Amino acid sequence: MSFSVERLQAGDIARFRAMNALFAAVFEDPDSYAAAPPSDAYVEALLRNETVFPLVAIEQGEIIGALVAYELVKFEQARSEIYIYDLAVSEAHRRQGVATALIQRLRELAAERGAWVLYVQADYGDEPAIALYTKLGRREDVMHFDIDPAK
């Protein structure tokens, strides 16, 4: 591997912002990732939260891939699940094991926390993501619904 995978820590605000810039570019969604950036205090609180997993792949000082996951504490049993919310790799670094390395590091962190399972969604038609997740885990076909909060 010519890159390293690191978990962002307290004080990594500049790397956090670079990670969000990567998400904005890869997902072609600057409105969600760059239009209203959180304050430094908000970012610092996130980076200190043990149940938030911001991981970055770094090559020669540049963030070439990133993953953000969240630990969800369950109620039916004394266990937790880790949900991979965002995963992106810059176009120039795809098909080089970056996404797999990010997920592998998350698997290690999940094991350290005693998580029961990691899970992730993929969009229909996103064949590279579907192939990656199929290689690493079991597929379940489910529907996803967004419900707006009460106003």
PDB file of C-alpha atoms in Angstrom:
ATOM      1  CA  MET A   1       0.000   0.000   0.000  1.00  0.00           C
ATOM      2  CA  SER A   2       1.332   3.412  -0.914  1.00  0.00           C
ATOM      3  CA  PHE A   3      -1.191   5.052   1.395  1.00  0.00           C
ATOM      4  CA  SER A   4      -2.068   4.939   5.062  1.00  0.00           C
ATOM      5  CA  VAL A   5      -5.468   4.759   6.744  1.00  0.00           C
ATOM      6  CA  GLU A   6      -5.988   6.942   9.787  1.00  0.00           C
ATOM      7  CA  ARG A   7      -8.870   7.760  12.099  1.00  0.00           C
ATOM      8  CA  LEU A   8      -9.332  11.492  12.456  1.00  0.00           C
ATOM      9  CA  GLN A   9      -8.719  12.628  16.030  1.00  0.00           C
ATOM     10  CA  ALA A  10      -9.384  15.729  18.090  1.00  0.00           C
ATOM     11  CA  GLY A  11      -7.606  18.641  16.448  1.00  0.00           C
ATOM     12  CA  ASP A  12      -7.837  17.223  12.892  1.00  0.00           C
ATOM     13  CA  ILE A  13     -10.195  19.988  11.760  1.00  0.00           C
ATOM     14  CA  ALA A  14      -8.288  20.724   8.528  1.00  0.00           C
ATOM     15  CA  ARG A  15      -8.321  17.037   7.570  1.00  0.00           C
ATOM     16  CA  PHE A  16     -12.026  16.856   8.434  1.00  0.00           C
ATOM     17  CA  ARG A  17     -12.697  19.732   6.045  1.00  0.00           C
ATOM     18  CA  ALA A  18     -10.558  18.078   3.351  1.00  0.00           C
ATOM     19  CA  MET A  19     -12.553  14.863   3.871  1.00  0.00           C
ATOM     20  CA  ASN A  20     -15.812  16.742   3.368  1.00  0.00           C
ATOM     21  CA  ALA A  21     -14.386  18.386   0.243  1.00  0.00           C
ATOM     22  CA  LEU A  22     -13.596  14.913  -1.118  1.00  0.00           C
ATOM     23  CA  PHE A  23     -17.166  13.763  -0.403  1.00  0.00           C
ATOM     24  CA  ALA A  24     -18.535  16.903  -2.115  1.00  0.00           C
ATOM     25  CA  ALA A  25     -16.426  16.251  -5.219  1.00  0.00           C
ATOM     26  CA  VAL A  26     -16.897  12.477  -5.487  1.00  0.00           C
ATOM     27  CA  PHE A  27     -20.638  12.574  -4.765  1.00  0.00           C
ATOM     28  CA  GLU A  28     -21.071  15.741  -6.873  1.00  0.00           C
ATOM     29  CA  ASP A  29     -22.999  17.211  -3.933  1.00  0.00           C
ATOM     30  CA  PRO A  30     -21.430  20.494  -2.809  1.00  0.00           C
ATOM     31  CA  ASP A  31     -24.721  21.642  -1.266  1.00  0.00           C
ATOM     32  CA  SER A  32     -24.648  18.864   1.331  1.00  0.00           C
ATOM     33  CA  TYR A  33     -20.923  18.785   2.022  1.00  0.00           C
ATOM     34  CA  ALA A  34     -19.644  22.318   1.471  1.00  0.00           C
ATOM     35  CA  ALA A  35     -22.443  24.895   1.448  1.00  0.00           C
ATOM     36  CA  ALA A  36     -22.913  25.175   5.229  1.00  0.00           C
ATOM     37  CA  PRO A  37     -19.802  23.766   6.909  1.00  0.00           C
ATOM     38  CA  PRO A  38     -20.097  23.090  10.637  1.00  0.00           C
ATOM     39  CA  SER A  39     -18.217  25.271  13.101  1.00  0.00           C
ATOM     40  CA  ASP A  40     -14.832  24.225  14.419  1.00  0.00           C
ATOM     41  CA  ALA A  41     -16.449  23.558  17.817  1.00  0.00           C
ATOM     42  CA  TYR A  42     -18.994  21.202  16.231  1.00  0.00           C
ATOM     43  CA  VAL A  43     -16.261  19.394  14.286  1.00  0.00           C
ATOM     44  CA  GLU A  44     -14.115  19.087  17.408  1.00  0.00           C
ATOM     45  CA  ALA A  45     -17.031  17.523  19.324  1.00  0.00           C
ATOM     46  CA  LEU A  46     -17.569  15.021  16.489  1.00  0.00           C
ATOM     47  CA  LEU A  47     -13.892  14.124  16.424  1.00  0.00           C
ATOM     48  CA  ARG A  48     -13.962  13.446  20.176  1.00  0.00           C
ATOM     49  CA  ASN A  49     -17.063  11.228  19.926  1.00  0.00           C
ATOM     50  CA  GLU A  50     -16.006   7.577  20.242  1.00  0.00           C
ATOM     51  CA  THR A  51     -19.126   6.407  18.352  1.00  0.00           C
ATOM     52  CA  VAL A  52     -18.294   8.415  15.214  1.00  0.00           C
ATOM     53  CA  PHE A  53     -15.655   6.923  12.909  1.00  0.00           C
ATOM     54  CA  PRO A  54     -14.119   9.375  10.413  1.00  0.00           C
ATOM     55  CA  LEU A  55     -11.407   7.469   8.532  1.00  0.00           C
ATOM     56  CA  VAL A  56      -9.163   8.814   5.786  1.00  0.00           C
ATOM     57  CA  ALA A  57      -6.760   7.235   3.339  1.00  0.00           C
ATOM     58  CA  ILE A  58      -3.722   9.468   2.897  1.00  0.00           C
ATOM     59  CA  GLU A  59      -1.085   9.363   0.202  1.00  0.00           C
ATOM     60  CA  GLN A  60       1.760  11.878   0.287  1.00  0.00           C
ATOM     61  CA  GLY A  61      -0.243  14.172   2.552  1.00  0.00           C
ATOM     62  CA  GLU A  62      -3.362  14.117   0.355  1.00  0.00           C
ATOM     63  CA  ILE A  63      -6.675  12.555   1.358  1.00  0.00           C
ATOM     64  CA  ILE A  64      -7.467  10.116  -1.438  1.00  0.00           C
ATOM     65  CA  GLY A  65     -10.335   8.275   0.236  1.00  0.00           C
ATOM     66  CA  ALA A  66     -12.603   8.632   3.230  1.00  0.00           C
ATOM     67  CA  LEU A  67     -15.211   6.770   5.219  1.00  0.00           C
ATOM     68  CA  VAL A  68     -17.582   7.978   7.923  1.00  0.00           C
ATOM     69  CA  ALA A  69     -19.467   5.500  10.087  1.00  0.00           C
ATOM     70  CA  TYR A  70     -21.593   5.651  13.211  1.00  0.00           C
ATOM     71  CA  GLU A  71     -22.076   3.193  16.048  1.00  0.00           C
ATOM     72  CA  LEU A  72     -25.715   2.486  16.825  1.00  0.00           C
ATOM     73  CA  VAL A  73     -26.412   1.075  20.273  1.00  0.00           C
ATOM     74  CA  LYS A  74     -29.156  -1.552  20.062  1.00  0.00           C
ATOM     75  CA  PHE A  75     -32.024  -2.139  22.462  1.00  0.00           C
ATOM     76  CA  GLU A  76     -32.998  -5.750  21.762  1.00  0.00           C
ATOM     77  CA  GLN A  77     -29.644  -7.089  22.932  1.00  0.00           C
ATOM     78  CA  ALA A  78     -26.557  -5.645  24.604  1.00  0.00           C
ATOM     79  CA  ARG A  79     -24.707  -4.973  21.377  1.00  0.00           C
ATOM     80  CA  SER A  80     -24.123  -2.335  18.749  1.00  0.00           C
ATOM     81  CA  GLU A  81     -23.954  -2.075  14.981  1.00  0.00           C
ATOM     82  CA  ILE A  82     -21.713   0.139  12.886  1.00  0.00           C
ATOM     83  CA  TYR A  83     -23.365   1.926   9.955  1.00  0.00           C
ATOM     84  CA  ILE A  84     -21.134   3.063   7.099  1.00  0.00           C
ATOM     85  CA  TYR A  85     -22.737   6.336   6.064  1.00  0.00           C
ATOM     86  CA  ASP A  86     -20.259   7.728   3.509  1.00  0.00           C
ATOM     87  CA  LEU A  87     -17.452   6.073   1.575  1.00  0.00           C
ATOM     88  CA  ALA A  88     -15.623   7.771  -1.277  1.00  0.00           C
ATOM     89  CA  VAL A  89     -12.356   7.401  -3.164  1.00  0.00           C
ATOM     90  CA  SER A  90     -10.961  10.013  -5.537  1.00  0.00           C
ATOM     91  CA  GLU A  91     -11.309   8.964  -9.150  1.00  0.00           C
ATOM     92  CA  ALA A  92      -7.541   8.726  -9.725  1.00  0.00           C
ATOM     93  CA  HIS A  93      -7.187   6.225  -6.854  1.00  0.00           C
ATOM     94  CA  ARG A  94     -10.046   3.837  -7.509  1.00  0.00           C
ATOM     95  CA  ARG A  95      -9.497   0.094  -7.973  1.00  0.00           C
ATOM     96  CA  GLN A  96      -6.325   0.267  -5.846  1.00  0.00           C
ATOM     97  CA  GLY A  97      -7.686  -1.182  -2.600  1.00  0.00           C
ATOM     98  CA  VAL A  98      -8.404   2.146  -0.904  1.00  0.00           C
ATOM     99  CA  ALA A  99     -12.078   1.445  -0.103  1.00  0.00           C
ATOM    100  CA  THR A 100     -11.256  -2.082   1.037  1.00  0.00           C
ATOM    101  CA  ALA A 101      -8.505  -0.756   3.320  1.00  0.00           C
ATOM    102  CA  LEU A 102     -10.861   1.826   4.827  1.00  0.00           C
ATOM    103  CA  ILE A 103     -13.482  -0.840   5.508  1.00  0.00           C
ATOM    104  CA  GLN A 104     -10.855  -3.201   6.928  1.00  0.00           C
ATOM    105  CA  ARG A 105      -9.711  -0.530   9.388  1.00  0.00           C
ATOM    106  CA  LEU A 106     -13.329   0.064  10.388  1.00  0.00           C
ATOM    107  CA  ARG A 107     -13.752  -3.692  10.921  1.00  0.00           C
ATOM    108  CA  GLU A 108     -10.803  -3.612  13.334  1.00  0.00           C
ATOM    109  CA  LEU A 109     -12.255  -0.638  15.221  1.00  0.00           C
ATOM    110  CA  ALA A 110     -15.669  -2.335  15.333  1.00  0.00           C
ATOM    111  CA  ALA A 111     -14.107  -5.469  16.807  1.00  0.00           C
ATOM    112  CA  GLU A 112     -12.341  -3.357  19.454  1.00  0.00           C
ATOM    113  CA  ARG A 113     -15.716  -1.871  20.423  1.00  0.00           C
ATOM    114  CA  GLY A 114     -17.416  -5.276  20.416  1.00  0.00           C
ATOM    115  CA  ALA A 115     -19.797  -4.393  17.576  1.00  0.00           C
ATOM    116  CA  TRP A 116     -22.016  -7.168  16.299  1.00  0.00           C
ATOM    117  CA  VAL A 117     -22.025  -6.196  12.617  1.00  0.00           C
ATOM    118  CA  LEU A 118     -21.146  -3.454  10.132  1.00  0.00           C
ATOM    119  CA  TYR A 119     -23.688  -2.508   7.502  1.00  0.00           C
ATOM    120  CA  VAL A 120     -23.882  -0.218   4.489  1.00  0.00           C
ATOM    121  CA  GLN A 121     -26.329   0.760   1.758  1.00  0.00           C
ATOM    122  CA  ALA A 122     -25.669   0.910  -1.969  1.00  0.00           C
ATOM    123  CA  ASP A 123     -27.779   2.489  -4.655  1.00  0.00           C
ATOM    124  CA  TYR A 124     -29.213   0.373  -7.437  1.00  0.00           C
ATOM    125  CA  GLY A 125     -27.001   0.834 -10.476  1.00  0.00           C
ATOM    126  CA  ASP A 126     -23.857   1.651  -8.454  1.00  0.00           C
ATOM    127  CA  GLU A 127     -22.132  -1.495  -9.662  1.00  0.00           C
ATOM    128  CA  PRO A 128     -18.654  -0.738  -8.251  1.00  0.00           C
ATOM    129  CA  ALA A 129     -20.083  -0.253  -4.748  1.00  0.00           C
ATOM    130  CA  ILE A 130     -22.297  -3.328  -5.049  1.00  0.00           C
ATOM    131  CA  ALA A 131     -19.319  -5.426  -6.168  1.00  0.00           C
ATOM    132  CA  LEU A 132     -17.172  -4.164  -3.280  1.00  0.00           C
ATOM    133  CA  TYR A 133     -19.806  -4.821  -0.629  1.00  0.00           C
ATOM    134  CA  THR A 134     -20.686  -8.214  -2.104  1.00  0.00           C
ATOM    135  CA  LYS A 135     -17.001  -9.165  -1.896  1.00  0.00           C
ATOM    136  CA  LEU A 136     -16.873  -8.184   1.784  1.00  0.00           C
ATOM    137  CA  GLY A 137     -20.237  -9.250   3.145  1.00  0.00           C
ATOM    138  CA  ARG A 138     -23.740 -10.634   2.731  1.00  0.00           C
ATOM    139  CA  ARG A 139     -26.314  -8.865   0.610  1.00  0.00           C
ATOM    140  CA  GLU A 140     -29.807  -8.035   1.846  1.00  0.00           C
ATOM    141  CA  ASP A 141     -32.310  -6.322  -0.422  1.00  0.00           C
ATOM    142  CA  VAL A 142     -34.278  -3.761   1.562  1.00  0.00           C
ATOM    143  CA  MET A 143     -36.138  -0.545   0.918  1.00  0.00           C
ATOM    144  CA  HIS A 144     -34.949   2.720   2.384  1.00  0.00           C
ATOM    145  CA  PHE A 145     -37.299   5.554   3.366  1.00  0.00           C
ATOM    146  CA  ASP A 146     -36.521   9.122   4.404  1.00  0.00           C
ATOM    147  CA  ILE A 147     -39.056  10.573   6.839  1.00  0.00           C
ATOM    148  CA  ASP A 148     -38.963  14.290   7.573  1.00  0.00           C
ATOM    149  CA  PRO A 149     -38.986  15.332  11.233  1.00  0.00           C
ATOM    150  CA  ALA A 150     -42.152  16.947  12.608  1.00  0.00           C
ATOM    151  CA  LYS A 151     -42.313  20.668  11.955  1.00  0.00           C
TER     152      LYS A 151
END
